[in-house]
């Protein structure tokens, strides 16, 4: 059995860890301080893990017979369990280290979704373990005979914690798996609209809440396992109808879910560090989701209900090859930008796929050397997760002072000579402001069409953005299409500038 009493020193250590987590979130709010924020997070988590291991050392009790014949109970550290715990930590650390070193920046959204799924699954497994052995977790103290066998009665409050923890964890797990498959390309960005999905989701949610309430009065196994199964199902159903345009909101929303699942399990484990950490992650993820919804002109409730993100049916419209458009070369782009006073670069997921951020920074440096003002415009939902473009530009050592958010730079496009768009399709589409039938209608976009010249790098005219809609910007008179791999095209532009 684990020792559940917490010493004042452990409480103080958890408090210090909580302060480090708060400082980590503060640091991660800005690219300039993000590294410092990560360090605070590492320090806080190290303190929390070490404190938990020290204060929850497993013991075994041995009965010794003294010389006088009396029996003495002696407690000793259960080294077998200690070795198993340390081995599990070692395996997890090795997997995390290898994954972090090998993962490509383009796959970071998928990695985040995978991590969220693991947090959710961990919450479910902890809940299952606590339900099967409640005395080991200190959530029961009454044992009554049941059909001749001992049976532990779980405290009613602990049943609420268990029910909510496994429900949120299961929803996070299955929802994150679907998000991973969508982001990784195993499932298309097109939403799967099930008939009567809203009625099904509401019925399932009501059923889960009702079962959790019933679980407080009756801890029969069928109630617990039904909560788990229904939660897995509703997590799947919630994410499947959400389309590609809303995936950044989904990522931040699942981040919030994983935090609340961890907080609920913190109550079950009597671990204040998990409660603090989970609450911080849950609340910050919810705030980020709200900010992302505002940036996309979406209702949070509508997004999680699968009401947006549908791919418009453009089969009846004109295909890209039937509409007039201009094609340019690397030499054309180099000449136009070298003669400009200001160039605004708009990166998108196409840049991430091509891993063009380093050569893009080199191009920006060469333009600066020729006296051109170079700025980078970042849309809040560019890429596949919040901050995706900021991370890539930071990796390429682009100065933070050159990077601007949508609301800070949108007014400058009208006075800009060249807007250089590299793979940012949906966030530059003027249809978001004019076409009420578009799935991205109402989403604030970068006003790149107001620049004197728009240079747009794209692999071909046949593809569409992740939202599944064609970009009206391609066919504007002031737009020149640069059809090629993003990295190859920028490399050719750099050579032309030389």
mmCIF file of C-alpha atoms in Angstrom, residues 33-388:
data_model
loop_
_atom_site.group_PDB
_atom_site.id
_atom_site.type_symbol
_atom_site.label_atom_id
_atom_site.label_comp_id
_atom_site.label_asym_id
_atom_site.label_seq_id
_atom_site.Cartn_x
_atom_site.Cartn_y
_atom_site.Cartn_z
ATOM 1 C CA UNK A 33 10.819 34.084 -24.084
ATOM 2 C CA UNK A 34 9.716 30.609 -25.166
ATOM 3 C CA UNK A 35 13.037 28.932 -24.398
ATOM 4 C CA UNK A 36 13.004 30.351 -20.872
ATOM 5 C CA UNK A 37 9.424 29.141 -20.507
ATOM 6 C CA UNK A 38 10.419 25.634 -21.574
ATOM 7 C CA UNK A 39 13.213 25.611 -18.995
ATOM 8 C CA UNK A 40 10.790 26.569 -16.241
ATOM 9 C CA UNK A 41 8.470 23.790 -17.371
ATOM 10 C CA UNK A 42 11.281 21.231 -17.278
ATOM 11 C CA UNK A 43 12.363 22.347 -13.809
ATOM 12 C CA UNK A 44 8.785 22.282 -12.491
ATOM 13 C CA UNK A 45 8.059 18.834 -13.877
ATOM 14 C CA UNK A 46 11.341 17.458 -12.527
ATOM 15 C CA UNK A 47 10.504 18.758 -9.039
ATOM 16 C CA UNK A 48 6.985 17.325 -9.241
ATOM 17 C CA UNK A 49 8.082 13.879 -10.439
ATOM 18 C CA UNK A 50 10.925 13.528 -7.935
ATOM 19 C CA UNK A 51 8.712 14.696 -5.066
ATOM 20 C CA UNK A 52 5.997 12.209 -6.019
ATOM 21 C CA UNK A 53 8.475 9.342 -6.219
ATOM 22 C CA UNK A 54 10.024 10.193 -2.863
ATOM 23 C CA UNK A 55 6.721 10.657 -1.009
ATOM 24 C CA UNK A 56 5.087 7.571 -2.513
ATOM 25 C CA UNK A 57 7.821 5.018 -2.016
ATOM 26 C CA UNK A 58 6.147 1.565 -1.956
ATOM 27 C CA UNK A 59 6.597 -0.468 1.207
ATOM 28 C CA UNK A 60 6.050 -4.105 2.053
ATOM 29 C CA UNK A 61 5.342 -5.388 5.551
ATOM 30 C CA UNK A 62 7.159 -8.392 6.984
ATOM 31 C CA UNK A 63 6.217 -10.250 10.166
ATOM 32 C CA UNK A 64 9.231 -11.218 12.269
ATOM 33 C CA UNK A 65 9.185 -13.496 15.316
ATOM 34 C CA UNK A 66 11.331 -12.234 18.181
ATOM 35 C CA UNK A 67 13.336 -14.363 20.608
ATOM 36 C CA UNK A 68 10.504 -14.079 23.092
ATOM 37 C CA UNK A 69 8.057 -15.518 20.592
ATOM 38 C CA UNK A 70 6.191 -12.265 19.935
ATOM 39 C CA UNK A 71 5.418 -11.129 16.376
ATOM 40 C CA UNK A 72 6.869 -7.817 15.153
ATOM 41 C CA UNK A 73 5.699 -6.051 11.966
ATOM 42 C CA UNK A 74 8.577 -4.510 10.028
ATOM 43 C CA UNK A 75 8.178 -2.246 6.998
ATOM 44 C CA UNK A 76 10.761 -2.263 4.240
ATOM 45 C CA UNK A 77 11.019 -0.605 0.859
ATOM 46 C CA UNK A 78 9.582 -2.731 -1.929
ATOM 47 C CA UNK A 79 12.627 -2.623 -4.192
ATOM 48 C CA UNK A 80 10.980 -4.786 -6.838
ATOM 49 C CA UNK A 81 8.263 -2.172 -7.357
ATOM 50 C CA UNK A 82 10.836 0.638 -7.229
ATOM 51 C CA UNK A 83 12.862 -1.006 -9.994
ATOM 52 C CA UNK A 84 9.708 -1.490 -12.084
ATOM 53 C CA UNK A 85 8.783 2.205 -11.687
ATOM 54 C CA UNK A 86 12.290 3.387 -12.585
ATOM 55 C CA UNK A 87 12.373 1.021 -15.578
ATOM 56 C CA UNK A 88 9.055 2.404 -16.822
ATOM 57 C CA UNK A 89 10.369 5.969 -16.430
ATOM 58 C CA UNK A 90 13.534 4.997 -18.321
ATOM 59 C CA UNK A 91 11.596 3.453 -21.204
ATOM 60 C CA UNK A 92 9.310 6.474 -21.448
ATOM 61 C CA UNK A 93 12.232 8.907 -21.293
ATOM 62 C CA UNK A 94 14.087 7.009 -24.028
ATOM 63 C CA UNK A 95 11.040 7.009 -26.309
ATOM 64 C CA UNK A 96 10.470 10.712 -25.701
ATOM 65 C CA UNK A 97 14.111 11.604 -26.333
ATOM 66 C CA UNK A 98 14.317 9.632 -29.578
ATOM 67 C CA UNK A 99 10.988 11.013 -30.788
ATOM 68 C CA UNK A 100 11.962 14.602 -30.017
ATOM 69 C CA UNK A 101 15.243 14.251 -31.902
ATOM 70 C CA UNK A 102 13.797 12.537 -34.954
ATOM 71 C CA UNK A 103 10.445 14.245 -35.386
ATOM 72 C CA UNK A 104 10.265 16.700 -38.275
ATOM 73 C CA UNK A 105 8.870 20.160 -37.627
ATOM 74 C CA UNK A 106 6.196 19.448 -40.243
ATOM 75 C CA UNK A 107 4.930 16.580 -38.093
ATOM 76 C CA UNK A 108 4.734 18.633 -34.892
ATOM 77 C CA UNK A 109 0.893 18.930 -35.005
ATOM 78 C CA UNK A 110 0.590 15.151 -35.290
ATOM 79 C CA UNK A 111 3.016 14.744 -32.395
ATOM 80 C CA UNK A 112 0.984 17.104 -30.223
ATOM 81 C CA UNK A 113 -2.203 15.174 -31.025
ATOM 82 C CA UNK A 114 -0.423 11.897 -30.198
ATOM 83 C CA UNK A 115 0.755 13.291 -26.856
ATOM 84 C CA UNK A 116 -2.780 14.381 -26.029
ATOM 85 C CA UNK A 117 -4.036 10.864 -26.761
ATOM 86 C CA UNK A 118 -1.445 9.406 -24.381
ATOM 87 C CA UNK A 119 -2.482 11.787 -21.603
ATOM 88 C CA UNK A 120 -6.101 10.782 -22.077
ATOM 89 C CA UNK A 121 -5.254 7.085 -22.131
ATOM 90 C CA UNK A 122 -3.135 7.475 -18.987
ATOM 91 C CA UNK A 123 -6.084 9.081 -17.204
ATOM 92 C CA UNK A 124 -8.324 6.182 -18.207
ATOM 93 C CA UNK A 125 -5.794 3.571 -17.070
ATOM 94 C CA UNK A 126 -5.285 5.299 -13.718
ATOM 95 C CA UNK A 127 -9.052 5.452 -13.259
ATOM 96 C CA UNK A 128 -9.421 1.766 -14.086
ATOM 97 C CA UNK A 129 -6.630 0.856 -11.659
ATOM 98 C CA UNK A 130 -8.227 2.974 -8.924
ATOM 99 C CA UNK A 131 -11.616 1.345 -9.508
ATOM 100 C CA UNK A 132 -10.197 -2.181 -9.402
ATOM 101 C CA UNK A 133 -8.039 -1.513 -6.332
ATOM 102 C CA UNK A 134 -9.481 1.511 -4.508
ATOM 103 C CA UNK A 135 -7.781 0.810 -1.199
ATOM 104 C CA UNK A 136 -4.330 1.218 -2.759
ATOM 105 C CA UNK A 137 -5.331 4.728 -3.839
ATOM 106 C CA UNK A 138 -6.863 5.652 -0.503
ATOM 107 C CA UNK A 139 -10.326 6.231 -1.939
ATOM 108 C CA UNK A 140 -12.105 3.656 0.218
ATOM 109 C CA UNK A 141 -12.000 2.725 3.870
ATOM 110 C CA UNK A 142 -14.962 0.429 4.308
ATOM 111 C CA UNK A 143 -14.871 -3.245 3.490
ATOM 112 C CA UNK A 144 -18.069 -5.320 3.682
ATOM 113 C CA UNK A 145 -18.656 -8.961 2.807
ATOM 114 C CA UNK A 146 -20.240 -9.501 -0.588
ATOM 115 C CA UNK A 147 -21.114 -13.082 -1.478
ATOM 116 C CA UNK A 148 -18.451 -14.266 0.885
ATOM 117 C CA UNK A 149 -15.723 -12.014 -0.568
ATOM 118 C CA UNK A 150 -14.369 -8.686 0.677
ATOM 119 C CA UNK A 151 -15.609 -5.680 -1.263
ATOM 120 C CA UNK A 152 -14.253 -2.133 -0.967
ATOM 121 C CA UNK A 153 -16.801 0.662 -1.040
ATOM 122 C CA UNK A 154 -15.427 3.728 -2.827
ATOM 123 C CA UNK A 155 -16.192 7.117 -1.292
ATOM 124 C CA UNK A 156 -19.012 8.916 -3.183
ATOM 125 C CA UNK A 157 -16.795 11.961 -3.846
ATOM 126 C CA UNK A 158 -14.094 9.703 -5.247
ATOM 127 C CA UNK A 159 -16.662 8.109 -7.547
ATOM 128 C CA UNK A 160 -17.388 11.539 -9.029
ATOM 129 C CA UNK A 161 -13.668 12.089 -9.572
ATOM 130 C CA UNK A 162 -13.298 8.656 -11.134
ATOM 131 C CA UNK A 163 -16.293 9.047 -13.418
ATOM 132 C CA UNK A 164 -15.288 12.478 -14.672
ATOM 133 C CA UNK A 165 -11.625 11.502 -14.995
ATOM 134 C CA UNK A 166 -12.176 8.407 -17.105
ATOM 135 C CA UNK A 167 -14.870 10.145 -19.185
ATOM 136 C CA UNK A 168 -12.701 13.156 -20.053
ATOM 137 C CA UNK A 169 -9.665 10.927 -20.557
ATOM 138 C CA UNK A 170 -11.503 8.573 -22.916
ATOM 139 C CA UNK A 171 -12.909 11.485 -24.929
ATOM 140 C CA UNK A 172 -9.418 12.994 -25.160
ATOM 141 C CA UNK A 173 -7.901 9.702 -26.283
ATOM 142 C CA UNK A 174 -10.318 8.784 -29.062
ATOM 143 C CA UNK A 175 -10.685 12.395 -30.209
ATOM 144 C CA UNK A 176 -6.907 12.835 -30.361
ATOM 145 C CA UNK A 177 -6.518 9.631 -32.359
ATOM 146 C CA UNK A 178 -8.929 10.958 -34.992
ATOM 147 C CA UNK A 179 -7.153 14.341 -34.977
ATOM 148 C CA UNK A 180 -3.817 12.554 -35.464
ATOM 149 C CA UNK A 181 -5.171 10.566 -38.411
ATOM 150 C CA UNK A 182 -6.565 13.714 -40.032
ATOM 151 C CA UNK A 183 -3.371 15.708 -39.502
ATOM 152 C CA UNK A 184 -1.166 12.841 -40.666
ATOM 153 C CA UNK A 185 -3.121 12.366 -43.875
ATOM 154 C CA UNK A 186 -4.498 8.936 -42.994
ATOM 155 C CA UNK A 187 -7.947 10.529 -43.023
ATOM 156 C CA UNK A 188 -8.950 13.330 -45.354
ATOM 157 C CA UNK A 189 -9.648 16.854 -44.157
ATOM 158 C CA UNK A 190 -13.211 16.506 -45.382
ATOM 159 C CA UNK A 191 -15.594 16.099 -42.421
ATOM 160 C CA UNK A 192 -17.713 12.969 -42.120
ATOM 161 C CA UNK A 193 -21.250 14.160 -41.473
ATOM 162 C CA UNK A 194 -23.213 11.400 -39.776
ATOM 163 C CA UNK A 195 -27.009 11.687 -40.021
ATOM 164 C CA UNK A 196 -28.497 12.953 -36.785
ATOM 165 C CA UNK A 197 -25.036 13.468 -35.296
ATOM 166 C CA UNK A 198 -26.148 16.288 -32.976
ATOM 167 C CA UNK A 199 -28.960 14.174 -31.511
ATOM 168 C CA UNK A 200 -26.585 11.219 -31.094
ATOM 169 C CA UNK A 201 -23.928 13.353 -29.392
ATOM 170 C CA UNK A 202 -26.400 15.006 -27.036
ATOM 171 C CA UNK A 203 -27.908 11.633 -26.141
ATOM 172 C CA UNK A 204 -24.493 10.119 -25.470
ATOM 173 C CA UNK A 205 -23.370 13.104 -23.392
ATOM 174 C CA UNK A 206 -26.582 13.016 -21.359
ATOM 175 C CA UNK A 207 -26.163 9.268 -20.893
ATOM 176 C CA UNK A 208 -22.572 9.670 -19.645
ATOM 177 C CA UNK A 209 -23.523 12.395 -17.175
ATOM 178 C CA UNK A 210 -26.507 10.375 -15.991
ATOM 179 C CA UNK A 211 -24.373 7.283 -15.467
ATOM 180 C CA UNK A 212 -21.787 9.293 -13.518
ATOM 181 C CA UNK A 213 -24.579 10.555 -11.264
ATOM 182 C CA UNK A 214 -25.867 6.983 -10.847
ATOM 183 C CA UNK A 215 -22.317 5.775 -10.219
ATOM 184 C CA UNK A 216 -22.244 7.957 -7.081
ATOM 185 C CA UNK A 217 -24.995 5.814 -5.565
ATOM 186 C CA UNK A 218 -24.084 2.483 -7.130
ATOM 187 C CA UNK A 219 -20.577 1.334 -8.029
ATOM 188 C CA UNK A 220 -21.577 -1.752 -9.999
ATOM 189 C CA UNK A 221 -18.953 -2.666 -12.647
ATOM 190 C CA UNK A 222 -21.351 -2.348 -15.588
ATOM 191 C CA UNK A 223 -21.918 1.333 -14.761
ATOM 192 C CA UNK A 224 -18.199 2.139 -14.680
ATOM 193 C CA UNK A 225 -17.359 0.267 -17.874
ATOM 194 C CA UNK A 226 -20.336 1.743 -19.709
ATOM 195 C CA UNK A 227 -19.088 5.242 -18.851
ATOM 196 C CA UNK A 228 -15.681 4.334 -20.287
ATOM 197 C CA UNK A 229 -17.058 2.822 -23.502
ATOM 198 C CA UNK A 230 -19.543 5.615 -24.194
ATOM 199 C CA UNK A 231 -16.817 8.230 -23.608
ATOM 200 C CA UNK A 232 -14.547 6.553 -26.150
ATOM 201 C CA UNK A 233 -17.411 6.581 -28.646
ATOM 202 C CA UNK A 234 -18.395 10.229 -28.166
ATOM 203 C CA UNK A 235 -14.762 11.343 -28.486
ATOM 204 C CA UNK A 236 -14.677 9.694 -31.901
ATOM 205 C CA UNK A 237 -18.011 11.190 -32.941
ATOM 206 C CA UNK A 238 -17.075 14.714 -31.809
ATOM 207 C CA UNK A 239 -13.932 14.990 -33.962
ATOM 208 C CA UNK A 240 -14.960 13.090 -37.114
ATOM 209 C CA UNK A 241 -17.398 15.814 -38.325
ATOM 210 C CA UNK A 242 -14.861 18.619 -37.840
ATOM 211 C CA UNK A 243 -13.248 19.698 -41.091
ATOM 212 C CA UNK A 244 -9.745 20.806 -41.942
ATOM 213 C CA UNK A 245 -10.443 24.517 -41.545
ATOM 214 C CA UNK A 246 -11.068 24.049 -37.830
ATOM 215 C CA UNK A 247 -8.243 21.622 -36.978
ATOM 216 C CA UNK A 248 -6.140 24.260 -35.142
ATOM 217 C CA UNK A 249 -9.065 24.778 -32.763
ATOM 218 C CA UNK A 250 -9.368 21.012 -32.314
ATOM 219 C CA UNK A 251 -5.691 20.743 -31.320
ATOM 220 C CA UNK A 252 -6.003 23.447 -28.660
ATOM 221 C CA UNK A 253 -9.358 22.038 -27.493
ATOM 222 C CA UNK A 254 -7.883 18.552 -27.006
ATOM 223 C CA UNK A 255 -5.025 20.172 -25.120
ATOM 224 C CA UNK A 256 -7.595 21.591 -22.716
ATOM 225 C CA UNK A 257 -9.346 18.227 -22.373
ATOM 226 C CA UNK A 258 -6.080 16.483 -21.504
ATOM 227 C CA UNK A 259 -5.458 19.025 -18.753
ATOM 228 C CA UNK A 260 -8.845 18.518 -17.136
ATOM 229 C CA UNK A 261 -8.401 14.738 -17.333
ATOM 230 C CA UNK A 262 -5.066 15.042 -15.521
ATOM 231 C CA UNK A 263 -6.608 17.315 -12.886
ATOM 232 C CA UNK A 264 -9.422 14.846 -12.220
ATOM 233 C CA UNK A 265 -6.929 12.021 -11.809
ATOM 234 C CA UNK A 266 -4.915 14.256 -9.477
ATOM 235 C CA UNK A 267 -7.822 14.197 -7.065
ATOM 236 C CA UNK A 268 -7.989 10.424 -7.314
ATOM 237 C CA UNK A 269 -4.255 10.078 -6.656
ATOM 238 C CA UNK A 270 -4.277 12.713 -3.886
ATOM 239 C CA UNK A 271 -1.561 14.524 -5.844
ATOM 240 C CA UNK A 272 -1.739 18.309 -5.668
ATOM 241 C CA UNK A 273 0.919 18.716 -8.377
ATOM 242 C CA UNK A 274 -1.294 16.905 -10.896
ATOM 243 C CA UNK A 275 -4.275 19.003 -9.864
ATOM 244 C CA UNK A 276 -2.320 22.240 -10.326
ATOM 245 C CA UNK A 277 -0.728 21.144 -13.599
ATOM 246 C CA UNK A 278 -3.981 19.812 -15.023
ATOM 247 C CA UNK A 279 -5.885 22.941 -14.092
ATOM 248 C CA UNK A 280 -3.227 25.149 -15.704
ATOM 249 C CA UNK A 281 -3.177 23.104 -18.905
ATOM 250 C CA UNK A 282 -6.967 22.827 -19.011
ATOM 251 C CA UNK A 283 -7.624 26.520 -18.456
ATOM 252 C CA UNK A 284 -4.849 27.721 -20.781
ATOM 253 C CA UNK A 285 -6.051 25.331 -23.494
ATOM 254 C CA UNK A 286 -9.624 26.588 -23.108
ATOM 255 C CA UNK A 287 -8.456 30.211 -23.356
ATOM 256 C CA UNK A 288 -6.356 29.390 -26.425
ATOM 257 C CA UNK A 289 -9.332 27.644 -28.035
ATOM 258 C CA UNK A 290 -11.441 30.747 -27.429
ATOM 259 C CA UNK A 291 -8.742 32.957 -28.970
ATOM 260 C CA UNK A 292 -8.473 30.640 -31.992
ATOM 261 C CA UNK A 293 -12.241 30.664 -32.467
ATOM 262 C CA UNK A 294 -12.238 34.455 -32.406
ATOM 263 C CA UNK A 295 -9.423 34.484 -34.962
ATOM 264 C CA UNK A 296 -11.528 32.264 -37.222
ATOM 265 C CA UNK A 297 -14.838 33.984 -36.477
ATOM 266 C CA UNK A 298 -16.139 30.692 -35.161
ATOM 267 C CA UNK A 299 -18.358 29.760 -32.248
ATOM 268 C CA UNK A 300 -16.551 27.351 -29.924
ATOM 269 C CA UNK A 301 -19.752 25.368 -29.368
ATOM 270 C CA UNK A 302 -20.335 25.153 -33.114
ATOM 271 C CA UNK A 303 -16.802 23.931 -33.755
ATOM 272 C CA UNK A 304 -16.885 21.108 -31.200
ATOM 273 C CA UNK A 305 -20.341 20.166 -32.448
ATOM 274 C CA UNK A 306 -18.934 19.726 -35.954
ATOM 275 C CA UNK A 307 -20.980 22.565 -37.409
ATOM 276 C CA UNK A 308 -18.132 24.167 -39.337
ATOM 277 C CA UNK A 309 -15.226 23.103 -41.460
ATOM 278 C CA UNK A 310 -17.244 21.353 -44.132
ATOM 279 C CA UNK A 311 -15.639 21.214 -47.509
ATOM 280 C CA UNK A 312 -17.539 23.149 -50.106
ATOM 281 C CA UNK A 313 -18.632 21.303 -53.226
ATOM 282 C CA UNK A 314 -16.797 23.088 -55.987
ATOM 283 C CA UNK A 315 -17.425 20.479 -58.637
ATOM 284 C CA UNK A 316 -19.979 22.639 -60.345
ATOM 285 C CA UNK A 317 -17.698 25.659 -60.598
ATOM 286 C CA UNK A 318 -14.879 26.425 -62.938
ATOM 287 C CA UNK A 319 -11.740 24.381 -62.416
ATOM 288 C CA UNK A 320 -8.464 26.135 -61.943
ATOM 289 C CA UNK A 321 -7.125 25.455 -65.452
ATOM 290 C CA UNK A 322 -10.208 27.054 -67.067
ATOM 291 C CA UNK A 323 -9.653 30.434 -65.411
ATOM 292 C CA UNK A 324 -7.020 32.942 -66.503
ATOM 293 C CA UNK A 325 -3.990 33.322 -64.266
ATOM 294 C CA UNK A 326 -0.438 34.579 -64.551
ATOM 295 C CA UNK A 327 2.649 32.461 -64.175
ATOM 296 C CA UNK A 328 6.018 33.831 -63.162
ATOM 297 C CA UNK A 329 9.554 32.588 -62.638
ATOM 298 C CA UNK A 330 12.158 32.858 -59.921
ATOM 299 C CA UNK A 331 13.895 35.594 -61.897
ATOM 300 C CA UNK A 332 10.638 37.581 -62.120
ATOM 301 C CA UNK A 333 10.107 37.272 -58.378
ATOM 302 C CA UNK A 334 13.709 38.235 -57.574
ATOM 303 C CA UNK A 335 13.495 41.347 -59.765
ATOM 304 C CA UNK A 336 10.156 42.504 -58.331
ATOM 305 C CA UNK A 337 11.249 42.048 -54.726
ATOM 306 C CA UNK A 338 14.685 43.619 -55.203
ATOM 307 C CA UNK A 339 13.000 46.752 -56.617
ATOM 308 C CA UNK A 340 10.451 46.959 -53.798
ATOM 309 C CA UNK A 341 10.547 49.180 -50.750
ATOM 310 C CA UNK A 342 8.673 46.673 -48.574
ATOM 311 C CA UNK A 343 8.035 42.953 -48.900
ATOM 312 C CA UNK A 344 5.682 41.078 -46.574
ATOM 313 C CA UNK A 345 6.258 37.325 -46.443
ATOM 314 C CA UNK A 346 3.236 35.177 -45.569
ATOM 315 C CA UNK A 347 4.255 31.611 -44.594
ATOM 316 C CA UNK A 348 1.827 28.708 -44.484
ATOM 317 C CA UNK A 349 1.724 24.944 -44.282
ATOM 318 C CA UNK A 350 3.306 24.668 -47.739
ATOM 319 C CA UNK A 351 6.468 26.167 -46.283
ATOM 320 C CA UNK A 352 6.389 23.613 -43.474
ATOM 321 C CA UNK A 353 5.953 20.675 -45.851
ATOM 322 C CA UNK A 354 8.873 21.799 -48.008
ATOM 323 C CA UNK A 355 11.032 22.683 -44.981
ATOM 324 C CA UNK A 356 11.720 26.023 -46.657
ATOM 325 C CA UNK A 357 12.001 28.191 -43.539
ATOM 326 C CA UNK A 358 15.820 28.347 -43.549
ATOM 327 C CA UNK A 359 16.200 29.320 -47.185
ATOM 328 C CA UNK A 360 13.295 31.738 -46.749
ATOM 329 C CA UNK A 361 15.213 33.499 -43.984
ATOM 330 C CA UNK A 362 18.245 33.606 -46.300
ATOM 331 C CA UNK A 363 16.110 35.262 -48.980
ATOM 332 C CA UNK A 364 14.872 37.805 -46.452
ATOM 333 C CA UNK A 365 18.443 38.597 -45.394
ATOM 334 C CA UNK A 366 19.508 39.209 -48.990
ATOM 335 C CA UNK A 367 16.557 41.535 -49.568
ATOM 336 C CA UNK A 368 17.442 43.464 -46.419
ATOM 337 C CA UNK A 369 20.994 43.803 -47.678
ATOM 338 C CA UNK A 370 19.594 45.547 -50.745
ATOM 339 C CA UNK A 371 17.650 48.007 -48.609
ATOM 340 C CA UNK A 372 14.252 46.295 -48.762
ATOM 341 C CA UNK A 373 12.082 46.263 -45.624
ATOM 342 C CA UNK A 374 11.100 42.660 -44.935
ATOM 343 C CA UNK A 375 8.325 41.620 -42.588
ATOM 344 C CA UNK A 376 6.612 38.303 -41.855
ATOM 345 C CA UNK A 377 2.822 38.127 -41.462
ATOM 346 C CA UNK A 378 1.490 35.278 -39.318
ATOM 347 C CA UNK A 379 -2.140 34.224 -39.274
ATOM 348 C CA UNK A 380 -3.254 32.678 -35.940
ATOM 349 C CA UNK A 381 -4.398 29.463 -37.612
ATOM 350 C CA UNK A 382 -1.755 29.130 -40.322
ATOM 351 C CA UNK A 383 -0.515 25.562 -40.420
ATOM 352 C CA UNK A 384 -2.022 22.707 -38.461
ATOM 353 C CA UNK A 385 -1.791 23.976 -34.892
ATOM 354 C CA UNK A 386 -1.556 27.274 -32.994
ATOM 355 C CA UNK A 387 1.875 28.864 -33.342
ATOM 356 C CA UNK A 388 3.038 26.440 -36.046
#
